[in-house]
Short mmCIF file of C-alpha atoms in Angstrom, two decimals:
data_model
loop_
_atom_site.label_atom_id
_atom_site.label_comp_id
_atom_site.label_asym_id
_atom_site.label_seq_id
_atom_site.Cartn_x
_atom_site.Cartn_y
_atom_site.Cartn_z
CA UNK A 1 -1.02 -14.23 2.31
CA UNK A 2 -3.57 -15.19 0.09
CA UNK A 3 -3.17 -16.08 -3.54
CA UNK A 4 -5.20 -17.37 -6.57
CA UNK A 5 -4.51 -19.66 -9.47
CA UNK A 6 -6.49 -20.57 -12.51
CA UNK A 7 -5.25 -23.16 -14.41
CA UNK A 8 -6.37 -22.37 -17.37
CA UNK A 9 -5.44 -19.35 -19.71
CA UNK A 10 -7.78 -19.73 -22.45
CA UNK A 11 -10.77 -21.48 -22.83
CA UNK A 12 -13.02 -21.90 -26.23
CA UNK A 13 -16.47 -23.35 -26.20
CA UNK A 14 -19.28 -23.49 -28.72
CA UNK A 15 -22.15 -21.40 -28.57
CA UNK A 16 -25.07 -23.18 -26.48
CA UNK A 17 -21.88 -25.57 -24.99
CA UNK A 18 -21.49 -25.20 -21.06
CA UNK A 19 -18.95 -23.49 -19.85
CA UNK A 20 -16.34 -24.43 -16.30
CA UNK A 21 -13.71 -21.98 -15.45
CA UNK A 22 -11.61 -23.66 -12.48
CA UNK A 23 -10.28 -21.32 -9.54
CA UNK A 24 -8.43 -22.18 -6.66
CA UNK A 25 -7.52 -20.11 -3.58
CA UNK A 26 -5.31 -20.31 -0.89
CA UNK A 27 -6.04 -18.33 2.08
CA UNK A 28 -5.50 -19.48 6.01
CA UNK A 29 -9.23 -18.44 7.04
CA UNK A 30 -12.91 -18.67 5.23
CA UNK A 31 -12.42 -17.06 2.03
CA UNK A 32 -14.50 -13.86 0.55
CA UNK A 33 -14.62 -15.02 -3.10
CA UNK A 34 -15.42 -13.36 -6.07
CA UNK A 35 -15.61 -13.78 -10.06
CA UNK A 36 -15.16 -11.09 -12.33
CA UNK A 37 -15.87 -10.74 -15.94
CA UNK A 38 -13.59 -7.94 -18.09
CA UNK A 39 -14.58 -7.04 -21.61
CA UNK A 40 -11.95 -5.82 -23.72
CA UNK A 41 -11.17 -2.22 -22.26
CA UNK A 42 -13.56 -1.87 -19.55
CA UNK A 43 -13.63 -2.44 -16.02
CA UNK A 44 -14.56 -5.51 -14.01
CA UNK A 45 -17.68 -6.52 -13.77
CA UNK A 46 -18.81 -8.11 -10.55
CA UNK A 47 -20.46 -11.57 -11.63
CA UNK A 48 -21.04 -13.51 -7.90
CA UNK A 49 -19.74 -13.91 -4.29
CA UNK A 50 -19.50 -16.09 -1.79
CA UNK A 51 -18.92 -15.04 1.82
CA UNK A 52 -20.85 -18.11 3.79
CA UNK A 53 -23.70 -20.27 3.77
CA UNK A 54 -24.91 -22.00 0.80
CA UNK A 55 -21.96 -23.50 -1.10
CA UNK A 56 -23.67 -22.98 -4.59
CA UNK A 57 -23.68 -19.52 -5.32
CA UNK A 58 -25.82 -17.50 -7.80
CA UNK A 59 -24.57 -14.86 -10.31
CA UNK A 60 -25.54 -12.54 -13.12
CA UNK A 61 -26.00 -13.42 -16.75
CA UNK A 62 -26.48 -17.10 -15.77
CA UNK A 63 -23.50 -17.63 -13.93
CA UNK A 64 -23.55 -19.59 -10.97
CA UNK A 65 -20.17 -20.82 -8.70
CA UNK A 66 -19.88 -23.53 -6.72
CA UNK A 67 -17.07 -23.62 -3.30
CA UNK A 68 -15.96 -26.46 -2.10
CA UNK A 69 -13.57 -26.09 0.72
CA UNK A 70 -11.83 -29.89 0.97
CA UNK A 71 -10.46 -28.17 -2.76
CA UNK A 72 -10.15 -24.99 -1.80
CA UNK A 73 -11.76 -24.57 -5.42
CA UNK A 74 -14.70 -21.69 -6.37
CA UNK A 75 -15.55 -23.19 -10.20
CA UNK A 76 -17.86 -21.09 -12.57
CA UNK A 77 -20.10 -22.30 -14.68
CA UNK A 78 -22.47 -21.85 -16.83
CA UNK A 79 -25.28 -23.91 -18.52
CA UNK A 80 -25.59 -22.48 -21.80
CA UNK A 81 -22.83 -20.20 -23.68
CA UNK A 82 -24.19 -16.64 -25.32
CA UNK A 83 -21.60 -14.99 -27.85
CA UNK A 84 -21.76 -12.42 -25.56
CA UNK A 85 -20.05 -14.20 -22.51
CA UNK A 86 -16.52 -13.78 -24.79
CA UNK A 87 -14.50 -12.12 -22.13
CA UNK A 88 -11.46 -12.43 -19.78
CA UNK A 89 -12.93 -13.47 -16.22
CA UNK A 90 -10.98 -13.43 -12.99
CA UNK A 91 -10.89 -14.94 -9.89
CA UNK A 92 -10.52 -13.18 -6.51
CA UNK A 93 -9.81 -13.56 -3.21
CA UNK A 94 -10.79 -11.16 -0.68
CA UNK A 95 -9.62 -10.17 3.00
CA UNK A 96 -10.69 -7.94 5.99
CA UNK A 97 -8.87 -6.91 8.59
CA UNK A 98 -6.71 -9.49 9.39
CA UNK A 99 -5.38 -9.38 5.88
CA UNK A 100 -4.56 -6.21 4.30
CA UNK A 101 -8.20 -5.19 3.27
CA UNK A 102 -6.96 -6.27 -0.60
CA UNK A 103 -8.36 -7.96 -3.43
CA UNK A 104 -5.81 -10.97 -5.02
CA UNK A 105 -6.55 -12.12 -8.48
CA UNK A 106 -5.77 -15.06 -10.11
CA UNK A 107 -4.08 -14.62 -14.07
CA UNK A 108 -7.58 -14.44 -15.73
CA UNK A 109 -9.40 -16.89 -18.42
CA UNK A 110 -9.61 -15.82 -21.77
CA UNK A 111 -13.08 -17.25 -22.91
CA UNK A 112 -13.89 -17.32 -27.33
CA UNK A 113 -17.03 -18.49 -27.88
CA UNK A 114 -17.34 -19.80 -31.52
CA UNK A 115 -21.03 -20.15 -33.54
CA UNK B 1 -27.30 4.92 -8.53
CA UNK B 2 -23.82 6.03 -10.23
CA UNK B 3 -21.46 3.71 -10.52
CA UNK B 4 -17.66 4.22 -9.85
CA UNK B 5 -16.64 7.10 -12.19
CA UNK B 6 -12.54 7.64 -13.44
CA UNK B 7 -11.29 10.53 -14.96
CA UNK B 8 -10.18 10.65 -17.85
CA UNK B 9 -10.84 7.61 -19.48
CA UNK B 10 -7.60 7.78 -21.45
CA UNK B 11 -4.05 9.62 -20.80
CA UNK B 12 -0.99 9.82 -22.87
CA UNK B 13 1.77 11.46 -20.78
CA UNK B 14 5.67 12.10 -21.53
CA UNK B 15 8.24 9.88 -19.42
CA UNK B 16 9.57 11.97 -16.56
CA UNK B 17 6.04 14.04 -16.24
CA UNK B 18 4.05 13.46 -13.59
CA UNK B 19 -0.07 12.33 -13.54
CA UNK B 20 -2.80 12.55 -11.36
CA UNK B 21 -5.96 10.21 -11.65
CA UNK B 22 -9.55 10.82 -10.15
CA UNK B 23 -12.04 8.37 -8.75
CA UNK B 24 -15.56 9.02 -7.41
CA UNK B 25 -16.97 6.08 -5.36
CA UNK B 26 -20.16 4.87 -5.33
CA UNK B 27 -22.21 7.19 -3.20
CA UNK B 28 -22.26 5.82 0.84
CA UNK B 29 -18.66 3.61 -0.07
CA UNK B 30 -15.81 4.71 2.22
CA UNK B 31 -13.26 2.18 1.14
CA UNK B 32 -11.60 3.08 -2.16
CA UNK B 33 -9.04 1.09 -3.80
CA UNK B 34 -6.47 1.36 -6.54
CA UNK B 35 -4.92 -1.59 -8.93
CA UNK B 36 -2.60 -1.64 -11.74
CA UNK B 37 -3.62 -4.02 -14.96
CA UNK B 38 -0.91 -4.69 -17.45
CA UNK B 39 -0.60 -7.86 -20.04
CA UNK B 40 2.33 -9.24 -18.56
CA UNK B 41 1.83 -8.25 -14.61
CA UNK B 42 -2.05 -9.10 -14.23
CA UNK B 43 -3.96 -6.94 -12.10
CA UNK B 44 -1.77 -5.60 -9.23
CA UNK B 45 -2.82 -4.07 -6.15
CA UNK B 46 -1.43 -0.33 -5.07
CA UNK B 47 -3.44 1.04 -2.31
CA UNK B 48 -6.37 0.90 -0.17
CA UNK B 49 -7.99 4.10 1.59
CA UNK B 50 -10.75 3.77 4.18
CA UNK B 51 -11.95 7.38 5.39
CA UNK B 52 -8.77 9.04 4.17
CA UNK B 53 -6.52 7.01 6.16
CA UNK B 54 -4.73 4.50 3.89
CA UNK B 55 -5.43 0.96 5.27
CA UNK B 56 -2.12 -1.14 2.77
CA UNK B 57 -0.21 -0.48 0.35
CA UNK B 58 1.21 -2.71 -2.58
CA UNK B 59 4.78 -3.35 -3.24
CA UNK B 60 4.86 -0.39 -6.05
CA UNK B 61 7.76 1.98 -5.79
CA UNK B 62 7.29 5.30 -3.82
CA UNK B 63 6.58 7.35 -7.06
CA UNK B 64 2.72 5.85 -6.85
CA UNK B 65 1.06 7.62 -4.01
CA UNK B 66 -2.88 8.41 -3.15
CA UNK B 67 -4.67 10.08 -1.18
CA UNK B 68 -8.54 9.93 -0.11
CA UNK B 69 -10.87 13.15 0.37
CA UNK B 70 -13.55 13.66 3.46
CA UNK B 71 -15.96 13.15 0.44
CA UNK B 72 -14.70 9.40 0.08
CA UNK B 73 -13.28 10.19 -3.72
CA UNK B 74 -9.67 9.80 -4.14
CA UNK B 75 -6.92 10.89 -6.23
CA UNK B 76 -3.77 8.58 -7.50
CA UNK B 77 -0.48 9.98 -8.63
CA UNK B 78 2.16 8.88 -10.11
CA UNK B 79 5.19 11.16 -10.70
CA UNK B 80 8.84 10.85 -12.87
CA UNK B 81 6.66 8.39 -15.25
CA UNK B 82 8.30 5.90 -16.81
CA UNK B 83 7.49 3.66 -20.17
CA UNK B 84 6.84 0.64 -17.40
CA UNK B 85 4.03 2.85 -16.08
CA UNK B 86 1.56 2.41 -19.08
CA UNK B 87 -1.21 0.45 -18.17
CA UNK B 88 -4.84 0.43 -17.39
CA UNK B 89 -5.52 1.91 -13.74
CA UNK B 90 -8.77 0.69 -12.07
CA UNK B 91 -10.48 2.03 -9.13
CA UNK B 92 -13.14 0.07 -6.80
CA UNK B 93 -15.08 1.27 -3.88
CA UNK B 94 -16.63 -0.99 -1.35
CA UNK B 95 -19.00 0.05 1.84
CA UNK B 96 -16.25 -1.49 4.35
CA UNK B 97 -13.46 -3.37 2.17
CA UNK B 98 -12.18 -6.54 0.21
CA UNK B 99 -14.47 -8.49 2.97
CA UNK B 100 -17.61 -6.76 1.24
CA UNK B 101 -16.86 -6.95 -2.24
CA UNK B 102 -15.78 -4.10 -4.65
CA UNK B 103 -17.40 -2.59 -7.65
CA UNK B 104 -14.92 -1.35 -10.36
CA UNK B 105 -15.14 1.51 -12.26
CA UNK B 106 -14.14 1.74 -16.15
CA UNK B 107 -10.37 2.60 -15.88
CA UNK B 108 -8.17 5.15 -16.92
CA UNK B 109 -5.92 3.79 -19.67
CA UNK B 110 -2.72 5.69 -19.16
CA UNK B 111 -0.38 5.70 -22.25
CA UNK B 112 3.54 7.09 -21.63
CA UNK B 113 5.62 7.68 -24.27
#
């Protein structure tokens, strides 16, 4: 089964500071990966994927995630903080039909951005 | 084109009553799926449906159920509530599945008490 951890529960970072949010997967085949971004009360918002190819992946608002496989990691980052990236943003792990046809998130990261 | 839309946005129920919660997919998406988010649990997955026939199910006791109209939109429902039960309920839709990617809608935030 496939499972996701990030390390890190709460993150705060300066406004115009970069910004790493660390995920790592376990999963027995090529990973469907995904980073979501959850303001307080609302739904997820989808922020990048990775299915295959290009390692570096390109997102919304900035955002861009890089997988590396040898540590079954998928980091975001971004260069430059906005106020408005304070959020919770999650980690996912998806599977077809070998496994379940489910979406498994890691805990979340609590990002506060301070002026 | 619309996005994933839940009804209502916001529930307060009685423990022991029963609730029922509405999601329409985005238009073309036959994979609809349902997950519980609480503070301590995370979010938790309860059910998949792909053309009305429900693909998995989560390890949530057999009061959650669902079900998945010809018209892809899909109904949750959770009967004999209980305080645990309060929490925000998403639904995503996806053109295939997980594999694809979903897009979430807003949530019902469902209050017993």
């Amino acid at each position: 089964a496939q499972s996701v951890t990030q390390p890190d529960i709460h993150i705060t970072v300066s406004e115009g500071a970069s910004l790493e949010l660390r995920c790592n997967y376990s999963y027995g085949a090529t990973p469907y990966l995904f980073w979501y971004v959850q303001s307080p009360g609302q739904g997820l918002q989808l922020l990048l994927k990775y299915f295959s190819g290009d390692t570096l992946v390109q997102g919304i608002k900035g955002f861009e995630a890089e997988f590396k496989r040898s540590q079954s990691s998928f980091n975001l980052r971004k260069p430059s903080v906005h106020w408005s990236d304070a959020a919770e943003y999650f980690c996912a792990v998806g599977a077809g039909p070998s496994n379940d046809y489910k979406l498994s998130f890691g805990a979340g990261t609590t990002v506060t951005v301070r002026a | 084109k619309a996005g994933v839309t839940q009804t209502p946005r916001y529930l307060i129920k009685t423990r022991g009553q029963q609730v029922t919660l509405s999601c329409s997919p985005i238009s073309g998406h036959r994979s609809v799926s349902w997950y519980q988010q609480t503070p301590g649990q995370g979010l938790q997955f309860l059910f998949e449906y792909f053309s009305e026939t429900q693909r998995n199910k989560g390890n949530f006791p057999g009061r959650f159920s669902g079900r998945q109209f010809s018209n892809s939109r899909s109904e949750m429902n959770v009967s004999t509530l209980e305080l645990g039960d309060s929490a925000l309920y998403l639904c995503a839709s996806s053109l295939t599945g997980a594999d694809y990617g979903y897009t979430f809608g807003s949530g019902t935030r469902l209050t017993v008490v």
